[in-house]
Short mmCIF file of C-alpha atoms in Angstrom, two decimals:
data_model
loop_
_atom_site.label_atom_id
_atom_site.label_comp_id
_atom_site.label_asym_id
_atom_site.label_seq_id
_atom_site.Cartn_x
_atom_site.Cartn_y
_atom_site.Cartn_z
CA UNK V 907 -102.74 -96.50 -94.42
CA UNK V 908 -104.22 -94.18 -97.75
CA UNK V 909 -107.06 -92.20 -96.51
CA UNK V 910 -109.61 -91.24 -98.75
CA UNK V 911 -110.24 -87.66 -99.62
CA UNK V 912 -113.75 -87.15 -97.97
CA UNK V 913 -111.73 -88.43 -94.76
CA UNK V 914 -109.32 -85.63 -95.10
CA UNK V 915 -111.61 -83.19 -95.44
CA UNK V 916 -113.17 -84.71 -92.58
CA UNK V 917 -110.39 -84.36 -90.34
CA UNK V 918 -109.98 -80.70 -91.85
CA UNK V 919 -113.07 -80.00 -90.55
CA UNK V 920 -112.46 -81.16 -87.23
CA UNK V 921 -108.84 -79.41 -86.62
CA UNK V 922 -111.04 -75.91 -87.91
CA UNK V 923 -113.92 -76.94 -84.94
CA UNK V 924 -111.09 -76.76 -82.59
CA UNK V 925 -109.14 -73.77 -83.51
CA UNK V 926 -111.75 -71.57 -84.99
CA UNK V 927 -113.71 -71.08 -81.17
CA UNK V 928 -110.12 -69.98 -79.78
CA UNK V 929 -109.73 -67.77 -82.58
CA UNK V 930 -113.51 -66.08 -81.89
CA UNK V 931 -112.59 -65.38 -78.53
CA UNK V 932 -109.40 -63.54 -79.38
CA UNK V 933 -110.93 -61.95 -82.14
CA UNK V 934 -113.85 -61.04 -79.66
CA UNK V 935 -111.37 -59.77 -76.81
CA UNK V 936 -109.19 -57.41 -79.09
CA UNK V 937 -112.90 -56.09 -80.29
CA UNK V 938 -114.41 -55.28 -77.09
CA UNK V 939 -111.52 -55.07 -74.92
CA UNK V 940 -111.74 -51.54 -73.61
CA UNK V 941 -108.13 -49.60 -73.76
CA UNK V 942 -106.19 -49.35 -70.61
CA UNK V 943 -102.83 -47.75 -69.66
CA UNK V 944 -100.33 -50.18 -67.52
CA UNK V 945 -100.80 -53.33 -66.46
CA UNK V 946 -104.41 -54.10 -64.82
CA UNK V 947 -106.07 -57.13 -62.89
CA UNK V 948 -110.00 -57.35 -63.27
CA UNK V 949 -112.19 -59.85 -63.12
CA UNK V 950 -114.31 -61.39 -66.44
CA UNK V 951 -116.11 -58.51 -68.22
CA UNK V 952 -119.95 -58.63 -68.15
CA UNK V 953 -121.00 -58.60 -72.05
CA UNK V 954 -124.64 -58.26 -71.82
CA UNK V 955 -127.63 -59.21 -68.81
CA UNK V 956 -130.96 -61.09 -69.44
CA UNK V 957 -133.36 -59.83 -66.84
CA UNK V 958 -135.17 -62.38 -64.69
CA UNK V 959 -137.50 -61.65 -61.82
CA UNK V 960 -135.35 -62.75 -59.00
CA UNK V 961 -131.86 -61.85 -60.29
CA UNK V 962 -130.25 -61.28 -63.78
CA UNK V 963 -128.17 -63.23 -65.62
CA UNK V 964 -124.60 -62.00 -66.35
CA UNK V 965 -123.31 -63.25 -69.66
CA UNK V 966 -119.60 -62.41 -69.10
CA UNK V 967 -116.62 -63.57 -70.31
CA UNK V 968 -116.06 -66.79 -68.23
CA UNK V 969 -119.25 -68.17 -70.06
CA UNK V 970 -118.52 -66.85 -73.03
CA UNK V 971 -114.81 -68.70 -73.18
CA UNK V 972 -116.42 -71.67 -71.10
CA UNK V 973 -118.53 -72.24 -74.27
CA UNK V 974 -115.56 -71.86 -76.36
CA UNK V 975 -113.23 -74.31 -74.66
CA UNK V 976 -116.62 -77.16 -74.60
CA UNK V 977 -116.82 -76.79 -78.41
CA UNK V 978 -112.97 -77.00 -78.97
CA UNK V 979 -112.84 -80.28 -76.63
CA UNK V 980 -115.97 -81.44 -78.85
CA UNK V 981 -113.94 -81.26 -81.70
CA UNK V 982 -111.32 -82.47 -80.38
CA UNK V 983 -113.04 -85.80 -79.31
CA UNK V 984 -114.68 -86.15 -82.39
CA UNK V 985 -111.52 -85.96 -83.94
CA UNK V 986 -109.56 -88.27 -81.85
CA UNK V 987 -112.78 -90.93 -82.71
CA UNK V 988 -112.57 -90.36 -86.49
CA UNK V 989 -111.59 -93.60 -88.31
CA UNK V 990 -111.13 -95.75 -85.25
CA UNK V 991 -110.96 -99.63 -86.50
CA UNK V 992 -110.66 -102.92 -84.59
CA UNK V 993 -106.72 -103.06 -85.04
CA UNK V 994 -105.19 -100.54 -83.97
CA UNK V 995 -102.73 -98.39 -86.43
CA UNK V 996 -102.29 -94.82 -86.21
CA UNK V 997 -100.66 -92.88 -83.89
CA UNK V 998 -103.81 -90.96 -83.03
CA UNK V 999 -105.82 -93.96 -82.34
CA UNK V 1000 -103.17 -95.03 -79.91
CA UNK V 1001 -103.07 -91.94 -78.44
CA UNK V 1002 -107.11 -92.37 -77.83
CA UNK V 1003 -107.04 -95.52 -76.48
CA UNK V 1004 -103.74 -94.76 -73.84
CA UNK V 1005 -105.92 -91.61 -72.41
CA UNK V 1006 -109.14 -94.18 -72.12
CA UNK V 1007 -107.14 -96.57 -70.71
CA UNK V 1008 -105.27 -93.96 -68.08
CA UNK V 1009 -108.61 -92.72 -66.87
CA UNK V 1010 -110.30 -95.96 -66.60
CA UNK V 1011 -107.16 -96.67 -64.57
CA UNK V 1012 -107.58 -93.82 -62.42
CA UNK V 1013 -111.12 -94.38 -61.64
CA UNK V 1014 -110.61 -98.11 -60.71
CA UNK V 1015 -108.24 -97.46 -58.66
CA UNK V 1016 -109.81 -94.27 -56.56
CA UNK V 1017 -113.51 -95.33 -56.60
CA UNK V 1018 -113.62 -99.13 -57.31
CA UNK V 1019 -115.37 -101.26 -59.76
CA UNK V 1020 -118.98 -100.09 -58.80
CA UNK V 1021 -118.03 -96.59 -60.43
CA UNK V 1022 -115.99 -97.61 -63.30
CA UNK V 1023 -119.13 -95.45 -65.35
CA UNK V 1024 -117.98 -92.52 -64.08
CA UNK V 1025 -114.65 -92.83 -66.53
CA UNK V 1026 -116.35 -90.21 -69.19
CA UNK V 1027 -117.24 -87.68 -66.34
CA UNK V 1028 -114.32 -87.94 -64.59
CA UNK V 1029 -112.16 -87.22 -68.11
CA UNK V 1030 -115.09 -84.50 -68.94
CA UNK V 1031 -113.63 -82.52 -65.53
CA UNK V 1032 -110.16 -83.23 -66.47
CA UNK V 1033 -110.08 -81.76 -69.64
CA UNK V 1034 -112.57 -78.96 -69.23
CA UNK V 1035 -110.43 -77.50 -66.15
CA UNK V 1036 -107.09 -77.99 -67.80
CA UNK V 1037 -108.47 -76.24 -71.23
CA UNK V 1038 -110.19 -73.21 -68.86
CA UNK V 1039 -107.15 -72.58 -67.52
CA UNK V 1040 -104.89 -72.86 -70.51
CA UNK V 1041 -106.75 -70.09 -72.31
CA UNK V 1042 -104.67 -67.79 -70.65
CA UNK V 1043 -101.64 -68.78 -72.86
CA UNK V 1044 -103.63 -67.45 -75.71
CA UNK V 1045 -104.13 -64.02 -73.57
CA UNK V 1046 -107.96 -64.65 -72.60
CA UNK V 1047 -109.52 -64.68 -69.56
CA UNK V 1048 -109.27 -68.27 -67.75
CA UNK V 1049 -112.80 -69.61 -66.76
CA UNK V 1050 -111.17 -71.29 -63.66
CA UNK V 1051 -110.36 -67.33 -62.80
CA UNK V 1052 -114.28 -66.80 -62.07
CA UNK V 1053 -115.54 -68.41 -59.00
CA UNK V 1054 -119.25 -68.49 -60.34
CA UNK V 1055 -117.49 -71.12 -62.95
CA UNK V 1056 -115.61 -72.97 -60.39
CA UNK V 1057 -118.70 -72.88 -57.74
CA UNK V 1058 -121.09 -74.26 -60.52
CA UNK V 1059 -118.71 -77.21 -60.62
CA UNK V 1060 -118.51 -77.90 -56.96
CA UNK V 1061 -122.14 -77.66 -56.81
CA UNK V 1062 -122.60 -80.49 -59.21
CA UNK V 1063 -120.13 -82.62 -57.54
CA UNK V 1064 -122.43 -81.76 -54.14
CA UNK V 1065 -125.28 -83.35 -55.48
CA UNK V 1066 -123.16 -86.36 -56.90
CA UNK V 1067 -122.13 -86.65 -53.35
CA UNK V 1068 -125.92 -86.21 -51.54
CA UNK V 1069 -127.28 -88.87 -54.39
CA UNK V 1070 -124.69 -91.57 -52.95
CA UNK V 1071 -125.18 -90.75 -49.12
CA UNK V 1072 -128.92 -91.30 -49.56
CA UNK V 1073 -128.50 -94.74 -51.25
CA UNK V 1074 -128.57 -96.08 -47.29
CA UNK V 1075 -131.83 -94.02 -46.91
CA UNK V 1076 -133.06 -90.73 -45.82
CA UNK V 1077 -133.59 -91.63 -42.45
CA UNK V 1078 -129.80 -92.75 -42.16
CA UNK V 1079 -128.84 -90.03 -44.18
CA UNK V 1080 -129.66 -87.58 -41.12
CA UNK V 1081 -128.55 -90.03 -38.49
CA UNK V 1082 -125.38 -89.50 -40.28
CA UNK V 1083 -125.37 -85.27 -38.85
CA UNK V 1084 -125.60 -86.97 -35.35
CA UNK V 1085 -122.39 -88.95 -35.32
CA UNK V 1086 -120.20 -89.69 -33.19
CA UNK V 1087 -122.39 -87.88 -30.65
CA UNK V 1088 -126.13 -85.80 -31.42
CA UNK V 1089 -124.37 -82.35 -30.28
CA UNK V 1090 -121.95 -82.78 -33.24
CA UNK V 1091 -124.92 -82.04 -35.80
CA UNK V 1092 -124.06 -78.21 -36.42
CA UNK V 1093 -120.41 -79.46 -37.19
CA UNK V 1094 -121.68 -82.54 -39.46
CA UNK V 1095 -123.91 -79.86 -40.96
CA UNK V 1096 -121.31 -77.24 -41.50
CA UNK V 1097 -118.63 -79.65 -42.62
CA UNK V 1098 -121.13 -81.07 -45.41
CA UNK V 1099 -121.59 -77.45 -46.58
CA UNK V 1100 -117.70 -77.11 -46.66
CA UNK V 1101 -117.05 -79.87 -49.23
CA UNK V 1102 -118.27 -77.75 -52.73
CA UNK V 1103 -116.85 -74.81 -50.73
CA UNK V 1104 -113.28 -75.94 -50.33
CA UNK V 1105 -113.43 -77.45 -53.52
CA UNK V 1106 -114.52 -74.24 -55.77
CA UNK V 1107 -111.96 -72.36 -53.13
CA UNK V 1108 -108.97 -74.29 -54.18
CA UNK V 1109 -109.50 -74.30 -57.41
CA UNK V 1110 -110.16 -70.92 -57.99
CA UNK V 1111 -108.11 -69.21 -55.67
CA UNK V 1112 -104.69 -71.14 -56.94
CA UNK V 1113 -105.40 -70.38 -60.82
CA UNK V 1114 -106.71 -66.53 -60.09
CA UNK V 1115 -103.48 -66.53 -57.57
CA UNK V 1116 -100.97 -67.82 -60.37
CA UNK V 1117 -102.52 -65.04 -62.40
CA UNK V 1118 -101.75 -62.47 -59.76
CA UNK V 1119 -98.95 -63.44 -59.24
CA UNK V 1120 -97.74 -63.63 -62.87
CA UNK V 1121 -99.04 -59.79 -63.60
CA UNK V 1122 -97.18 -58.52 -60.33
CA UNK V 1123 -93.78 -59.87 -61.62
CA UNK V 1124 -94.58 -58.68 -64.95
CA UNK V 1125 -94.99 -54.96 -63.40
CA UNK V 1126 -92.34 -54.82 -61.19
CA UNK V 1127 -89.75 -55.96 -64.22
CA UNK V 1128 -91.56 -53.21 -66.19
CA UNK V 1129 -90.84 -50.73 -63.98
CA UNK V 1130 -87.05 -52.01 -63.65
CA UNK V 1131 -86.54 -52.00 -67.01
CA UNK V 1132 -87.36 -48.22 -67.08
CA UNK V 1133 -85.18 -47.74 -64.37
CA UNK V 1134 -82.18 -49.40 -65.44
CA UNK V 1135 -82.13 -48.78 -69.01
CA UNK V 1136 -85.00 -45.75 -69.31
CA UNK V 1137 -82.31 -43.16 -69.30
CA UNK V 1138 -81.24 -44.75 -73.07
CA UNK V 1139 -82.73 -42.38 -75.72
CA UNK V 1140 -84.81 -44.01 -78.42
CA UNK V 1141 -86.44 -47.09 -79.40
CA UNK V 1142 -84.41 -48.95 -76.84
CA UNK V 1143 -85.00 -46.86 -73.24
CA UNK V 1144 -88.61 -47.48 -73.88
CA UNK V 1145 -88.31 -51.38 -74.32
CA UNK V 1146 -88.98 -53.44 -71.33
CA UNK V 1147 -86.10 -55.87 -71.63
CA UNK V 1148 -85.96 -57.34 -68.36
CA UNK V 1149 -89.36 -58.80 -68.78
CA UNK V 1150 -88.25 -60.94 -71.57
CA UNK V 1151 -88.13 -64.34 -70.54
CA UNK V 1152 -88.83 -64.74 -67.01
CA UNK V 1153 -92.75 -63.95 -68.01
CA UNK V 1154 -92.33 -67.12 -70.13
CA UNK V 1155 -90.89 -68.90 -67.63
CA UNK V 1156 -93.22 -68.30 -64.70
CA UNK V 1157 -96.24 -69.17 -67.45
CA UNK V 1158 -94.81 -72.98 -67.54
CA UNK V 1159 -95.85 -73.00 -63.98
CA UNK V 1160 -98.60 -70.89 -63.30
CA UNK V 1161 -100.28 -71.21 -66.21
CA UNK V 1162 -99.40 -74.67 -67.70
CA UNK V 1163 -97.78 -76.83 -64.62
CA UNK V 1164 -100.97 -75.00 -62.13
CA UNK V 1165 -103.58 -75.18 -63.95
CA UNK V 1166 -103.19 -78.91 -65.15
CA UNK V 1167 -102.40 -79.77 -61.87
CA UNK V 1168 -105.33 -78.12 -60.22
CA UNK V 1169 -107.19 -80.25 -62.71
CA UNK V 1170 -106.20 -83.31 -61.34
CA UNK V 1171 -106.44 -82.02 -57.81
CA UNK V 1172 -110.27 -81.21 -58.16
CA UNK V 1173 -110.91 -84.60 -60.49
CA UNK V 1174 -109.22 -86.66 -57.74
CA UNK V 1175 -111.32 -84.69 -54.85
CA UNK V 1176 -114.66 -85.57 -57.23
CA UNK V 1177 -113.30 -89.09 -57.19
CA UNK V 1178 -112.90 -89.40 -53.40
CA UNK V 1179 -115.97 -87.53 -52.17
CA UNK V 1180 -117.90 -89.37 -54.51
CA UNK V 1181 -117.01 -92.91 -54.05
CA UNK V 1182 -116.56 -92.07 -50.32
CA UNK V 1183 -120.33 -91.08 -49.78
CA UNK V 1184 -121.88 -94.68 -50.28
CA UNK V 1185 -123.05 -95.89 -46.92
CA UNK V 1186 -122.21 -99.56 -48.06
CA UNK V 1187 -123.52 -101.76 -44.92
CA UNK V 1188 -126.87 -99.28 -45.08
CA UNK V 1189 -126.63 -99.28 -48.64
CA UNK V 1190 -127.15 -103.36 -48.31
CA UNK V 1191 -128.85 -103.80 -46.36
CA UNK V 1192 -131.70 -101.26 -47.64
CA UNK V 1193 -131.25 -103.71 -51.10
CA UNK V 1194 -131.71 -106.89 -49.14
CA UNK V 1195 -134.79 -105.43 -47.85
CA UNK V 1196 -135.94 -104.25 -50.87
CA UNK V 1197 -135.20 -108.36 -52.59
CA UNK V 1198 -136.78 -109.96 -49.80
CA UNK V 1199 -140.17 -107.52 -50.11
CA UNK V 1200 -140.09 -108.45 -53.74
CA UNK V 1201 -140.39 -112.12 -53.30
CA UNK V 1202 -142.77 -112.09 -51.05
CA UNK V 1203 -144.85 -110.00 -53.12
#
């Protein structure tokens, strides 16, 4: 199908939204990156604080790239809806529709039809995780690596969960702390807390651990190489040849196999807790109440 040339430049304009945010953030990291000798782990570096009266605000560099990766899956979307039409015809519109069509899938399947709304949330998650922790292919830091990221995330998914519990009504909301027996509340309590904490756990711990993990293998292969072949004067004893390829490797996993996974791991746990927190028979009845008082009103 001929496209016309204000479309192309259109879709030009698009692929640059989603590439040129990456590109600032490696452009920003090589810039403010302070030199170090070796191989390091640290956390995200703190940029710049706004003062407030209780605590300040770190702007670091999980924000920073969190920002980055929002605007790149903007573009992305806006991209992927550019020139849809009633029949479908192009491979990218096909590709659009099958990722719809998955996720609505996956939603009425794990929370029912009274959710099937929460399809553009649910792929929001998806795709913000997986893109957080796929910076690190491109040598920046990983959101997902920050718990304060992570945690932010769990805490929204804590109030999804609180909304849909107090659908059956405050009152059964707290009768729910005293189940199966009143001396169970402190449990009920504690386990309620535990849900965003597990969840921003999880998530965090197994991308910062994959990270870890990759660096440590990375070191120890640097310091064979010097061992083995160190001893080789010139260019070649100071080349670390044993750490080509198995770094690659291990990045399939920890980096690309992990952190999609972890994706759908914390999507799926959003799913559940969410759709598991309506008190249906409370939830109702409270409406039939609510009908009944209108008619008689």
């Amino acid at each position: 199908m001929a496209r016309s040339k204000k479309f192309l430049i259109t879709d030009l304009l698009y692929i640059a939204g989603m590439i040129l945010p990456l590109l600032a953030g490696m452009v920003l990291k090589i810039l403010t990156e302070p030199p170090t000798s070796g191989i390091s782990i640290a956390g995200a570096r703190v940029f710049f604080r706004v003062k407030f009266p209780i605590q300040d605000l770190l702007i670091s560099e999980a924000q920073i790239n969190s920002w980055l990766v929002i605007v790149t899956i903007l573009f992305f979307c806006l991209y992927m809806a550019h020139g849809l039409t009633v029949e479908c015809k192009t491979r990218r519109q096909r590709l659009a529709e099958w990722i719809v069509e998955t996720v609505d899938r996956l939603v009425a399947d794990n929370m029912g039809p009274y959710f099937s709304g929460y399809s553009a949330f649910i792929i929001s998650i998806l795709a913000l995780s997986a893109f957080s922790s796929l910076l690190s292919l491109l040598g920046l830091f990983p959101p997902t690596s920050d718990i304060n990221v992570v945690a932010g995330w769990a805490i929204l998914i804590f109030i999804l969960i609180t909304h849909y519990k107090l659908k059956g009504g405050f009152l059964n909301y707290l009768k729910g702390f005293t189940e199966p027996i009143f001396v169970m509340a402190p449990l009920n309590v504690l386990g309620e807390i535990a849900t965003p904490v597990s969840m921003a756990f999880r998530h965090y711990g197994n991308v910062l651990s994959g990270t870890v993990i990759s660096v440590l293998i990375a070191s120890a292969l640097n310091a064979a190489s010097a061992l083995l072949i160190g001893w080789i004067p010139g260019v070649l004893g100071d080349l670390s040849l044993l750490r080509i390829g198995l770094p690659a490797i291990l990045s399939i996993y920890f980096d690309v196999f992990s952190g999609c996974m972890q994706a759908y791991i914390f999507a799926m746990l959003t799913m559940l807790n969410v759709s598991g927190a309506v008190p249906w028979e409370a939830y109702e009845k409270r409406k039939r109440k609510k009908e009944a008082k209108k008619q008689t009103i």
